[in-house]
Amino acid sequence: MKNMKLQLEYVRIDDLRFGQKTEIQDHILYVNKAEAIAELSCKEFSSIDLDIANPGDSVRIIPVKDAIEPRIKVDSKGFFPGFLDGFDSVGEGTTRVLQGCCVITTGNIVCFQEGIIDMSGPGAEYSIYAHMHNLVLIAEPAEGLSAEKHEEAVRLAGIRLAHYLAKASLEAEIDDSEAFELAETDEKLPRVAYVNLVLAQGLLHDNYIYGSDAKHLQTMLMHPNEMMDGAIVSGNCVTASDKNTTYDHENNPVIRDLYARHGKDLTFAGVISSPTCTMLAEKERGVMSIVSNARLLQADAIVVTEEGGGNPEADIMLIAERAEAAGIKTVLVVHENAGDDGSSEPLANSSPAADAVVSAGNNNEFVLLPPMDKTIGHLEAANVLAGGISDALKDDGSVLVRLAVIMDATSNLGITNLRAVTY
Amino acid sequence: MKIVHYINQFFGQIGGEEKADYPFEVREKIVGPGMMLNSLLAEENSIVATIICGDNYFTDHTDEVSEKIKQTLRDYQADMLVAGPAFNAGRYGMACGGACKAAHEMGLIAVSGMFEENPGLELYRKYGYIFPTVNNARGMRDAMKTIAEFINKIASEGEQYDYLKEGYFRRGLRKNIWTDSNGAHRAVNLALAKVRGEEFETELEMPKFSRVEPSAAIKDLSKAKIAVLTTCGPVPEGNPDRIEAHAATKWRIYKEDDFGEDMTGSEIAHGGYTPVFGTHNGNRVVPVDAMKRLAKEGIIGELDENIYVTVGNSMPVTRAADFGKEIAQSLKDSNVQGAILTSA
């Protein structure tokens, strides 16, 4: 029993509707709106509402804070250890997943640090969430609520709502199941570790690992199954393309890829999650610890993903230098700010050691999003979103924005097939 | 596609070197080498107007001619500008490059042809699709054939970003494209290639940053005029100039009074950090209060009345460099000897 084994049981959701009872029937998730809202009621909100956005709808959700995939542990009936659950079966046992379904949280928290999801049209091509059945939380803050308290309230409401939905999966038939276990491999296979940088800059650029603010945590070694079991919850209010959502942490594509190739092309050596802080000494401490852990794992190579942009490029370049010096082959995944026409230097920092970099696309490119029949949230936020321009919102309701405002379009985790090339 | 063709006095059949001062002119017809180009284009693509300009006139009146080129492109609702080809004619190459730049700045496609050593290529390559030619006009037919084929292709298939396949000189611009696999998978591929010692290609070459030489130290700070500059984005209430939260397109000068009493009327336009601490307390991000105290104590001579503000969040480096030049000039014009720059 030394090896950890996690069974993910998928319940496929093909449609999302409000109904009398929160339940899943024939792949349709019905939500009792009044009951769901009652679950979320707290003094921090003056009003709470829920809305539905299905793929293909002429709907724009703005400003988006976070996206969360509903999951639940079959044994404990909880999830998000440290928030809504204890730690007894993290990374093992059975977890139910509402596949194709997401909770989207919104709100004018730090308005220009949130994002857009278009459920159809050109914007939908750039966002994975456009292809999911989304239950959108619209909660207005009580008068006088500070931005920090507002963020916390929306974060907690988001994971509670996801957990509430996931409970319905316990009564449903599963469609598919997948086991995640790092079985023994041929020792000749190259050992690859994943370095997961987690933004911890303070001032609402924060994430929570097992319920704790990552600013107060040190670099930690993780089993990849922990990530799938809700170890990290996003508390980020940062430019849309700069944040890795809670959904992204649950479904981290690097972990998925390394797992898929474990025992075939490589040995998945483990996950090193490390807070990205703003102070140089903290960065140096983090980099030391990342490389030290990678050596302990006897990693031949590491894949490093950035969260944020600009400041964290100090961390990734330092990691490349130290890891390469220790003989560990290093690959970085980043998005770029190469200017509107691609003529600018794409990163804020560089190093000759960073000789293998994957581009997740140029944030600064413009895309014109045509008007949608319905807006969930506050459309006027388009003029102030980070990545919008001051006259982004046109008279006809279309918005001219940089890709940076579209949730996950240029995700630093390498979620989409987008990249930038030099031509 | 509607095409405006730019040529010089020689190819416009005005004259040779003695006519190099020939001023900017637009003709609503096809002139000189445009005939050959037009005959090679598909039916739906055609030259709608020809610009003729002397090479020296362009060099001596670059701003004026660039503006007139833009106006011509607007007048004819052009989709594209073709310049030259210039072969190895240096001044003509510079003019063709400048014409491409004008079109590029309007978001239009520009196409040209030059010999690899033409100085116009290095200066202007990023503004257009410039195809290699031989070093003299005997290569006109080959050059026009290549250019016409490319125009026909992008008219039907959209812009082409594979410079090796298409054959134009690498422009050095970044462009988003869709690939067959996600970034995570490509990253693991790269990691394995590195470990196995196979050849691999980075998707992002490291940028090379230019270095700025610091100016000499101020000899007597107590007599110096000092300015404050900030990329933290403090703006007067309501952000009257609408400085953007991300990749800002402008910088502004504000006075202390614009921010209200003790800078309490400030707002933060920057989208990369929480605005909580700078809102209604501009001194937190641009230390006007501390600088005034230093002036009062005689540690500095005086504080410049201009407060220079922009938003540094995700600012493209080229634009930041342009802002830097403009702000430096403004500082010089105000006889400022030193400046303190705060950033978020």
PDB file of N, CA and C in Angstrom, chain A residues 136-168:
ATOM      1  N   VAL A 136     -22.937  30.172 -13.065  1.00  0.00           N
ATOM      2  CA  VAL A 136     -22.226  31.415 -12.777  1.00  0.00           C
ATOM      3  C   VAL A 136     -22.745  32.030 -11.488  1.00  0.00           C
ATOM      4  N   LEU A 137     -21.827  32.338 -10.603  1.00  0.00           N
ATOM      5  CA  LEU A 137     -22.173  32.973  -9.333  1.00  0.00           C
ATOM      6  C   LEU A 137     -22.025  34.485  -9.474  1.00  0.00           C
ATOM      7  N   ILE A 138     -23.120  35.182  -9.182  1.00  0.00           N
ATOM      8  CA  ILE A 138     -23.079  36.648  -9.192  1.00  0.00           C
ATOM      9  C   ILE A 138     -23.446  37.090  -7.783  1.00  0.00           C
ATOM     10  N   ALA A 139     -22.468  37.506  -7.024  1.00  0.00           N
ATOM     11  CA  ALA A 139     -22.722  37.890  -5.635  1.00  0.00           C
ATOM     12  C   ALA A 139     -22.242  39.319  -5.433  1.00  0.00           C
ATOM     13  N   GLU A 140     -23.135  40.186  -5.009  1.00  0.00           N
ATOM     14  CA  GLU A 140     -22.761  41.581  -4.778  1.00  0.00           C
ATOM     15  C   GLU A 140     -22.309  41.744  -3.323  1.00  0.00           C
ATOM     16  N   PRO A 141     -21.210  42.465  -3.124  1.00  0.00           N
ATOM     17  CA  PRO A 141     -20.687  42.608  -1.764  1.00  0.00           C
ATOM     18  C   PRO A 141     -21.558  43.525  -0.902  1.00  0.00           C
ATOM     19  N   ALA A 142     -21.611  43.227   0.382  1.00  0.00           N
ATOM     20  CA  ALA A 142     -22.297  44.106   1.327  1.00  0.00           C
ATOM     21  C   ALA A 142     -21.558  45.442   1.369  1.00  0.00           C
ATOM     22  N   GLU A 143     -22.282  46.476   1.729  1.00  0.00           N
ATOM     23  CA  GLU A 143     -21.689  47.809   1.725  1.00  0.00           C
ATOM     24  C   GLU A 143     -20.486  47.866   2.667  1.00  0.00           C
ATOM     25  N   GLY A 144     -19.422  48.480   2.205  1.00  0.00           N
ATOM     26  CA  GLY A 144     -18.254  48.674   3.046  1.00  0.00           C
ATOM     27  C   GLY A 144     -17.328  47.472   3.120  1.00  0.00           C
ATOM     28  N   LEU A 145     -17.644  46.407   2.387  1.00  0.00           N
ATOM     29  CA  LEU A 145     -16.786  45.214   2.437  1.00  0.00           C
ATOM     30  C   LEU A 145     -15.467  45.510   1.717  1.00  0.00           C
ATOM     31  N   SER A 146     -14.346  45.218   2.356  1.00  0.00           N
ATOM     32  CA  SER A 146     -13.052  45.508   1.736  1.00  0.00           C
ATOM     33  C   SER A 146     -12.798  44.534   0.593  1.00  0.00           C
ATOM     34  N   ALA A 147     -11.881  44.914  -0.288  1.00  0.00           N
ATOM     35  CA  ALA A 147     -11.559  44.059  -1.431  1.00  0.00           C
ATOM     36  C   ALA A 147     -11.072  42.686  -0.957  1.00  0.00           C
ATOM     37  N   GLU A 148     -10.270  42.672   0.132  1.00  0.00           N
ATOM     38  CA  GLU A 148      -9.734  41.400   0.637  1.00  0.00           C
ATOM     39  C   GLU A 148     -10.852  40.477   1.119  1.00  0.00           C
ATOM     40  N   LYS A 149     -11.796  41.062   1.865  1.00  0.00           N
ATOM     41  CA  LYS A 149     -12.913  40.256   2.386  1.00  0.00           C
ATOM     42  C   LYS A 149     -13.823  39.818   1.236  1.00  0.00           C
ATOM     43  N   HIS A 150     -13.971  40.697   0.261  1.00  0.00           N
ATOM     44  CA  HIS A 150     -14.794  40.371  -0.907  1.00  0.00           C
ATOM     45  C   HIS A 150     -14.188  39.177  -1.648  1.00  0.00           C
ATOM     46  N   GLU A 151     -12.875  39.230  -1.845  1.00  0.00           N
ATOM     47  CA  GLU A 151     -12.178  38.131  -2.535  1.00  0.00           C
ATOM     48  C   GLU A 151     -12.387  36.824  -1.776  1.00  0.00           C
ATOM     49  N   GLU A 152     -12.191  36.879  -0.475  1.00  0.00           N
ATOM     50  CA  GLU A 152     -12.313  35.675   0.344  1.00  0.00           C
ATOM     51  C   GLU A 152     -13.734  35.109   0.273  1.00  0.00           C
ATOM     52  N   ALA A 153     -14.705  36.023   0.328  1.00  0.00           N
ATOM     53  CA  ALA A 153     -16.100  35.572   0.308  1.00  0.00           C
ATOM     54  C   ALA A 153     -16.437  34.905  -1.020  1.00  0.00           C
ATOM     55  N   VAL A 154     -15.970  35.493  -2.131  1.00  0.00           N
ATOM     56  CA  VAL A 154     -16.263  34.912  -3.447  1.00  0.00           C
ATOM     57  C   VAL A 154     -15.510  33.592  -3.618  1.00  0.00           C
ATOM     58  N   ARG A 155     -14.271  33.556  -3.124  1.00  0.00           N
ATOM     59  CA  ARG A 155     -13.483  32.316  -3.228  1.00  0.00           C
ATOM     60  C   ARG A 155     -14.187  31.165  -2.498  1.00  0.00           C
ATOM     61  N   LEU A 156     -14.631  31.451  -1.252  1.00  0.00           N
ATOM     62  CA  LEU A 156     -15.274  30.398  -0.465  1.00  0.00           C
ATOM     63  C   LEU A 156     -16.626  30.013  -1.060  1.00  0.00           C
ATOM     64  N   ALA A 157     -17.362  31.016  -1.542  1.00  0.00           N
ATOM     65  CA  ALA A 157     -18.668  30.713  -2.146  1.00  0.00           C
ATOM     66  C   ALA A 157     -18.475  29.849  -3.388  1.00  0.00           C
ATOM     67  N   GLY A 158     -17.439  30.126  -4.148  1.00  0.00           N
ATOM     68  CA  GLY A 158     -17.172  29.356  -5.367  1.00  0.00           C
ATOM     69  C   GLY A 158     -16.902  27.896  -5.069  1.00  0.00           C
ATOM     70  N   ILE A 159     -16.061  27.623  -4.092  1.00  0.00           N
ATOM     71  CA  ILE A 159     -15.757  26.211  -3.808  1.00  0.00           C
ATOM     72  C   ILE A 159     -16.933  25.526  -3.111  1.00  0.00           C
ATOM     73  N   ARG A 160     -17.692  26.293  -2.335  1.00  0.00           N
ATOM     74  CA  ARG A 160     -18.891  25.695  -1.706  1.00  0.00           C
ATOM     75  C   ARG A 160     -19.917  25.306  -2.764  1.00  0.00           C
ATOM     76  N   LEU A 161     -20.086  26.205  -3.734  1.00  0.00           N
ATOM     77  CA  LEU A 161     -21.067  25.925  -4.800  1.00  0.00           C
ATOM     78  C   LEU A 161     -20.618  24.710  -5.616  1.00  0.00           C
ATOM     79  N   ALA A 162     -19.329  24.633  -5.897  1.00  0.00           N
ATOM     80  CA  ALA A 162     -18.805  23.489  -6.657  1.00  0.00           C
ATOM     81  C   ALA A 162     -19.029  22.196  -5.873  1.00  0.00           C
ATOM     82  N   HIS A 163     -18.785  22.262  -4.586  1.00  0.00           N
ATOM     83  CA  HIS A 163     -18.970  21.090  -3.725  1.00  0.00           C
ATOM     84  C   HIS A 163     -20.444  20.697  -3.645  1.00  0.00           C
ATOM     85  N   TYR A 164     -21.305  21.710  -3.561  1.00  0.00           N
ATOM     86  CA  TYR A 164     -22.758  21.471  -3.526  1.00  0.00           C
ATOM     87  C   TYR A 164     -23.192  20.718  -4.789  1.00  0.00           C
ATOM     88  N   LEU A 165     -22.707  21.148  -5.946  1.00  0.00           N
ATOM     89  CA  LEU A 165     -23.067  20.484  -7.205  1.00  0.00           C
ATOM     90  C   LEU A 165     -22.500  19.067  -7.246  1.00  0.00           C
ATOM     91  N   ALA A 166     -21.258  18.943  -6.760  1.00  0.00           N
ATOM     92  CA  ALA A 166     -20.587  17.643  -6.844  1.00  0.00           C
ATOM     93  C   ALA A 166     -21.315  16.583  -6.026  1.00  0.00           C
ATOM     94  N   LYS A 167     -21.992  17.026  -4.962  1.00  0.00           N
ATOM     95  CA  LYS A 167     -22.724  16.060  -4.125  1.00  0.00           C
ATOM     96  C   LYS A 167     -23.747  15.281  -4.951  1.00  0.00           C
ATOM     97  N   ALA A 168     -24.315  15.966  -5.973  1.00  0.00           N
ATOM     98  CA  ALA A 168     -25.318  15.300  -6.821  1.00  0.00           C
ATOM     99  C   ALA A 168     -24.720  14.124  -7.588  1.00  0.00           C
TER     100      ALA A 168
END
